[in-house]
Amino acid sequence: MIEGQVWKYGDNVDTDVILPGRYVSLTDPADLAVHCLEDLDPHFAKEVQPGDIIVANWNFGSGSSREVAPLAIQGSGISCIVAASFAPIFYRNAINIGLPILVSPQTALTAEKGDLLRLDLTSGLVENVTRCLRFRAEPFPPLLHKIVSSGGLLPYLTNNRYVAKIEGVTHASPVRNQATPYGY
């Protein structure tokens, strides 16, 4: 269960607005978070609290395939993004880093900044505590839920022995299945 205060945004919040291009060379999530949404909402980085939730309308994360955009959001402490829809590449990048996202047009239409939301990723239940509203979002399929719960794609693959971890560096390494004559 995720619970947090809403930061509300409109349609077509693109990756250039989420993290302006002048900061794409940064890699540390804490450094990225300082500049998250600064051109759209100059108060966001200073006022966001750990566990807060972004709610946006249609096509959140559109634009370039800037992988650091969801990392900046995650680094700022946002626990989940709920939107009417997501750009496909942003959706994939968010899942890959373990940032929960839910599709819920009803939540996007009714939530306002400061509302308190409760989210259940497994069932897709979205409760706006402030407005006494409940909606069903598209729940994560089981595999995506496991990936996000693991902290992202790479931790999921490492934990399930799809990749080996050597001295802090991960690399692809197929796990051999002794049950087949080919070893896979």
CSV table of C-alpha atoms in Angstrom, one decimal:
chain,number,residue,atom,x,y,z
A,1,MET,CA,0.0,0.0,0.0
A,2,ILE,CA,1.3,3.4,-0.9
A,3,GLU,CA,0.0,6.6,0.7
A,4,GLY,CA,1.0,10.2,-0.1
A,5,GLN,CA,0.0,13.8,-1.0
A,6,VAL,CA,-0.7,14.7,-4.6
A,7,TRP,CA,1.3,16.9,-6.9
A,8,LYS,CA,-1.0,17.6,-9.8
A,9,TYR,CA,0.0,18.2,-13.4
A,10,GLY,CA,-1.8,18.5,-16.8
A,11,ASP,CA,-1.4,16.9,-20.2
A,12,ASN,CA,1.8,16.2,-22.1
A,13,VAL,CA,4.3,16.6,-19.3
A,14,ASP,CA,7.3,15.6,-21.3
A,15,THR,CA,10.8,14.4,-20.3
A,16,ASP,CA,12.3,17.8,-21.2
A,17,VAL,CA,10.1,19.4,-18.5
A,18,ILE,CA,10.6,16.6,-16.0
A,19,LEU,CA,14.3,17.0,-16.3
A,20,PRO,CA,15.6,19.9,-18.5
A,21,GLY,CA,18.3,18.9,-21.0
A,22,ARG,CA,21.0,21.0,-19.3
A,23,TYR,CA,21.0,18.4,-16.5
A,24,VAL,CA,21.1,15.1,-18.4
A,25,SER,CA,24.8,14.6,-17.7
A,26,LEU,CA,24.0,14.2,-14.0
A,27,THR,CA,23.7,10.6,-12.8
A,28,ASP,CA,23.2,10.7,-9.1
A,29,PRO,CA,19.4,10.6,-8.2
A,30,ALA,CA,19.9,13.2,-5.5
A,31,ASP,CA,21.5,15.6,-7.9
A,32,LEU,CA,18.8,15.0,-10.5
A,33,ALA,CA,16.0,15.5,-7.9
A,34,VAL,CA,17.2,19.1,-7.2
A,35,HIS,CA,16.2,19.9,-10.8
A,36,CYS,CA,13.1,17.7,-11.2
A,37,LEU,CA,10.2,19.6,-12.8
A,38,GLU,CA,12.0,23.0,-12.1
A,39,ASP,CA,10.8,24.6,-15.4
A,40,LEU,CA,7.2,23.5,-14.8
A,41,ASP,CA,6.9,23.9,-11.0
A,42,PRO,CA,9.8,25.8,-9.4
A,43,HIS,CA,8.6,24.8,-5.9
A,44,PHE,CA,8.4,21.1,-6.5
A,45,ALA,CA,12.0,20.1,-5.7
A,46,LYS,CA,12.1,22.2,-2.5
A,47,GLU,CA,8.6,21.1,-1.2
A,48,VAL,CA,8.2,17.5,-2.2
A,49,GLN,CA,8.1,15.1,0.6
A,50,PRO,CA,9.1,11.4,0.6
A,51,GLY,CA,6.1,9.3,-0.3
A,52,ASP,CA,4.3,12.0,-2.3
A,53,ILE,CA,2.5,11.0,-5.5
A,54,ILE,CA,2.4,12.7,-8.9
A,55,VAL,CA,-0.9,12.7,-10.6
A,56,ALA,CA,-1.1,13.9,-14.2
A,57,ASN,CA,-3.4,13.8,-17.1
A,58,TRP,CA,-2.7,12.4,-20.6
A,59,ASN,CA,0.6,11.4,-22.1
A,60,PHE,CA,2.9,11.8,-19.1
A,61,GLY,CA,6.6,11.4,-19.9
A,62,SER,CA,6.3,12.0,-23.6
A,63,GLY,CA,9.2,13.4,-25.7
A,64,SER,CA,12.7,12.0,-25.7
A,65,SER,CA,13.6,8.6,-24.2
A,66,ARG,CA,15.5,10.4,-21.5
A,67,GLU,CA,16.1,7.6,-19.0
A,68,VAL,CA,17.1,10.1,-16.2
A,69,ALA,CA,13.6,11.6,-16.2
A,70,PRO,CA,12.0,8.9,-14.1
A,71,LEU,CA,15.2,8.6,-12.0
A,72,ALA,CA,14.9,12.4,-11.1
A,73,ILE,CA,11.3,11.8,-10.0
A,74,GLN,CA,12.3,8.7,-8.0
A,75,GLY,CA,15.2,10.6,-6.5
A,76,SER,CA,12.9,13.4,-5.3
A,77,GLY,CA,11.0,10.9,-3.1
A,78,ILE,CA,7.9,10.4,-5.2
A,79,SER,CA,6.5,7.0,-4.4
A,80,CYS,CA,4.2,6.6,-7.4
A,81,ILE,CA,2.9,8.3,-10.5
A,82,VAL,CA,-0.7,8.1,-11.4
A,83,ALA,CA,-1.7,9.4,-14.9
A,84,ALA,CA,-4.5,9.1,-17.4
A,85,SER,CA,-1.9,7.7,-19.8
A,86,PHE,CA,1.9,7.4,-20.1
A,87,ALA,CA,4.3,7.6,-23.0
A,88,PRO,CA,5.4,4.0,-23.7
A,89,ILE,CA,9.1,4.7,-23.3
A,90,PHE,CA,8.6,6.5,-20.0
A,91,TYR,CA,6.4,3.7,-18.8
A,92,ARG,CA,9.2,1.2,-19.5
A,93,ASN,CA,11.9,3.3,-18.0
A,94,ALA,CA,9.9,3.8,-14.8
A,95,ILE,CA,9.4,0.1,-14.4
A,96,ASN,CA,13.1,-0.6,-15.2
A,97,ILE,CA,14.1,1.6,-12.2
A,98,GLY,CA,11.4,0.3,-9.9
A,99,LEU,CA,9.2,3.5,-9.9
A,100,PRO,CA,5.6,2.4,-9.5
A,101,ILE,CA,3.1,3.9,-12.0
A,102,LEU,CA,-0.6,3.4,-12.4
A,103,VAL,CA,-3.0,4.3,-15.3
A,104,SER,CA,-6.2,5.8,-13.9
A,105,PRO,CA,-8.0,8.5,-16.0
A,106,GLN,CA,-10.6,8.9,-13.2
A,107,THR,CA,-8.0,9.7,-10.6
A,108,ALA,CA,-6.3,12.2,-13.0
A,109,LEU,CA,-9.6,14.0,-13.6
A,110,THR,CA,-10.6,14.3,-9.9
A,111,ALA,CA,-7.4,14.6,-7.8
A,112,GLU,CA,-6.1,18.0,-6.8
A,113,LYS,CA,-2.8,19.1,-5.4
A,114,GLY,CA,-2.6,18.3,-1.7
A,115,ASP,CA,-5.2,15.5,-1.8
A,116,LEU,CA,-4.2,12.3,0.1
A,117,LEU,CA,-4.2,9.2,-2.0
A,118,ARG,CA,-3.9,5.5,-1.0
A,119,LEU,CA,-2.8,3.1,-3.8
A,120,ASP,CA,-2.8,-0.7,-4.0
A,121,LEU,CA,-0.6,-1.7,-6.9
A,122,THR,CA,-1.7,-5.3,-6.7
A,123,SER,CA,-5.4,-4.7,-7.0
A,124,GLY,CA,-5.3,-1.4,-8.7
A,125,LEU,CA,-7.4,0.3,-6.1
A,126,VAL,CA,-6.9,4.1,-5.9
A,127,GLU,CA,-8.6,5.8,-3.0
A,128,ASN,CA,-8.7,9.6,-2.8
A,129,VAL,CA,-9.1,9.9,1.0
A,130,THR,CA,-9.6,13.7,0.8
A,131,ARG,CA,-12.5,13.5,-1.6
A,132,CYS,CA,-13.9,10.2,-0.5
A,133,LEU,CA,-13.5,8.7,-4.0
A,134,ARG,CA,-12.4,5.2,-5.1
A,135,PHE,CA,-11.4,4.1,-8.5
A,136,ARG,CA,-9.8,1.0,-10.1
A,137,ALA,CA,-6.6,1.7,-12.0
A,138,GLU,CA,-5.1,-0.9,-14.3
A,139,PRO,CA,-3.3,-3.2,-11.8
A,140,PHE,CA,0.3,-4.3,-12.6
A,141,PRO,CA,0.5,-7.7,-14.2
A,142,PRO,CA,2.3,-10.0,-11.8
A,143,LEU,CA,5.7,-9.9,-13.5
A,144,LEU,CA,5.7,-6.1,-13.5
A,145,HIS,CA,4.7,-6.0,-9.9
A,146,LYS,CA,7.6,-8.3,-9.0
A,147,ILE,CA,10.0,-6.1,-11.0
A,148,VAL,CA,8.9,-2.9,-9.2
A,149,SER,CA,8.8,-4.7,-5.8
A,150,SER,CA,12.4,-5.8,-6.4
A,151,GLY,CA,13.5,-2.2,-7.0
A,152,GLY,CA,13.7,-2.4,-10.8
A,153,LEU,CA,14.6,-4.7,-13.7
A,154,LEU,CA,18.2,-5.2,-12.9
A,155,PRO,CA,17.7,-6.1,-9.2
A,156,TYR,CA,14.8,-8.4,-10.2
A,157,LEU,CA,17.1,-10.2,-12.7
A,158,THR,CA,19.9,-10.4,-10.3
A,159,ASN,CA,17.8,-11.7,-7.4
A,160,ASN,CA,16.3,-14.3,-9.7
A,161,ARG,CA,19.7,-15.4,-11.0
A,162,TYR,CA,19.1,-14.2,-14.6
A,163,VAL,CA,22.2,-12.1,-14.3
A,164,ALA,CA,25.3,-12.5,-12.1
A,165,LYS,CA,26.6,-9.8,-9.8
A,166,ILE,CA,30.4,-9.6,-9.6
A,167,GLU,CA,32.1,-7.0,-7.4
A,168,GLY,CA,29.2,-4.5,-7.7
A,169,VAL,CA,29.1,-4.8,-11.5
A,170,THR,CA,26.2,-6.7,-13.2
A,171,HIS,CA,26.4,-8.4,-16.5
A,172,ALA,CA,24.3,-10.8,-18.5
A,173,SER,CA,24.9,-14.4,-17.6
A,174,PRO,CA,22.4,-17.0,-18.5
A,175,VAL,CA,21.6,-19.4,-15.6
A,176,ARG,CA,22.3,-22.9,-16.8
A,177,ASN,CA,19.5,-25.4,-16.5
A,178,GLN,CA,20.9,-28.8,-16.0
A,179,ALA,CA,17.6,-30.4,-17.0
A,180,THR,CA,18.3,-29.9,-20.7
A,181,PRO,CA,21.2,-31.3,-22.7
A,182,TYR,CA,21.9,-27.8,-24.0
A,183,GLY,CA,22.3,-26.2,-20.6
A,184,TYR,CA,19.5,-23.6,-20.9
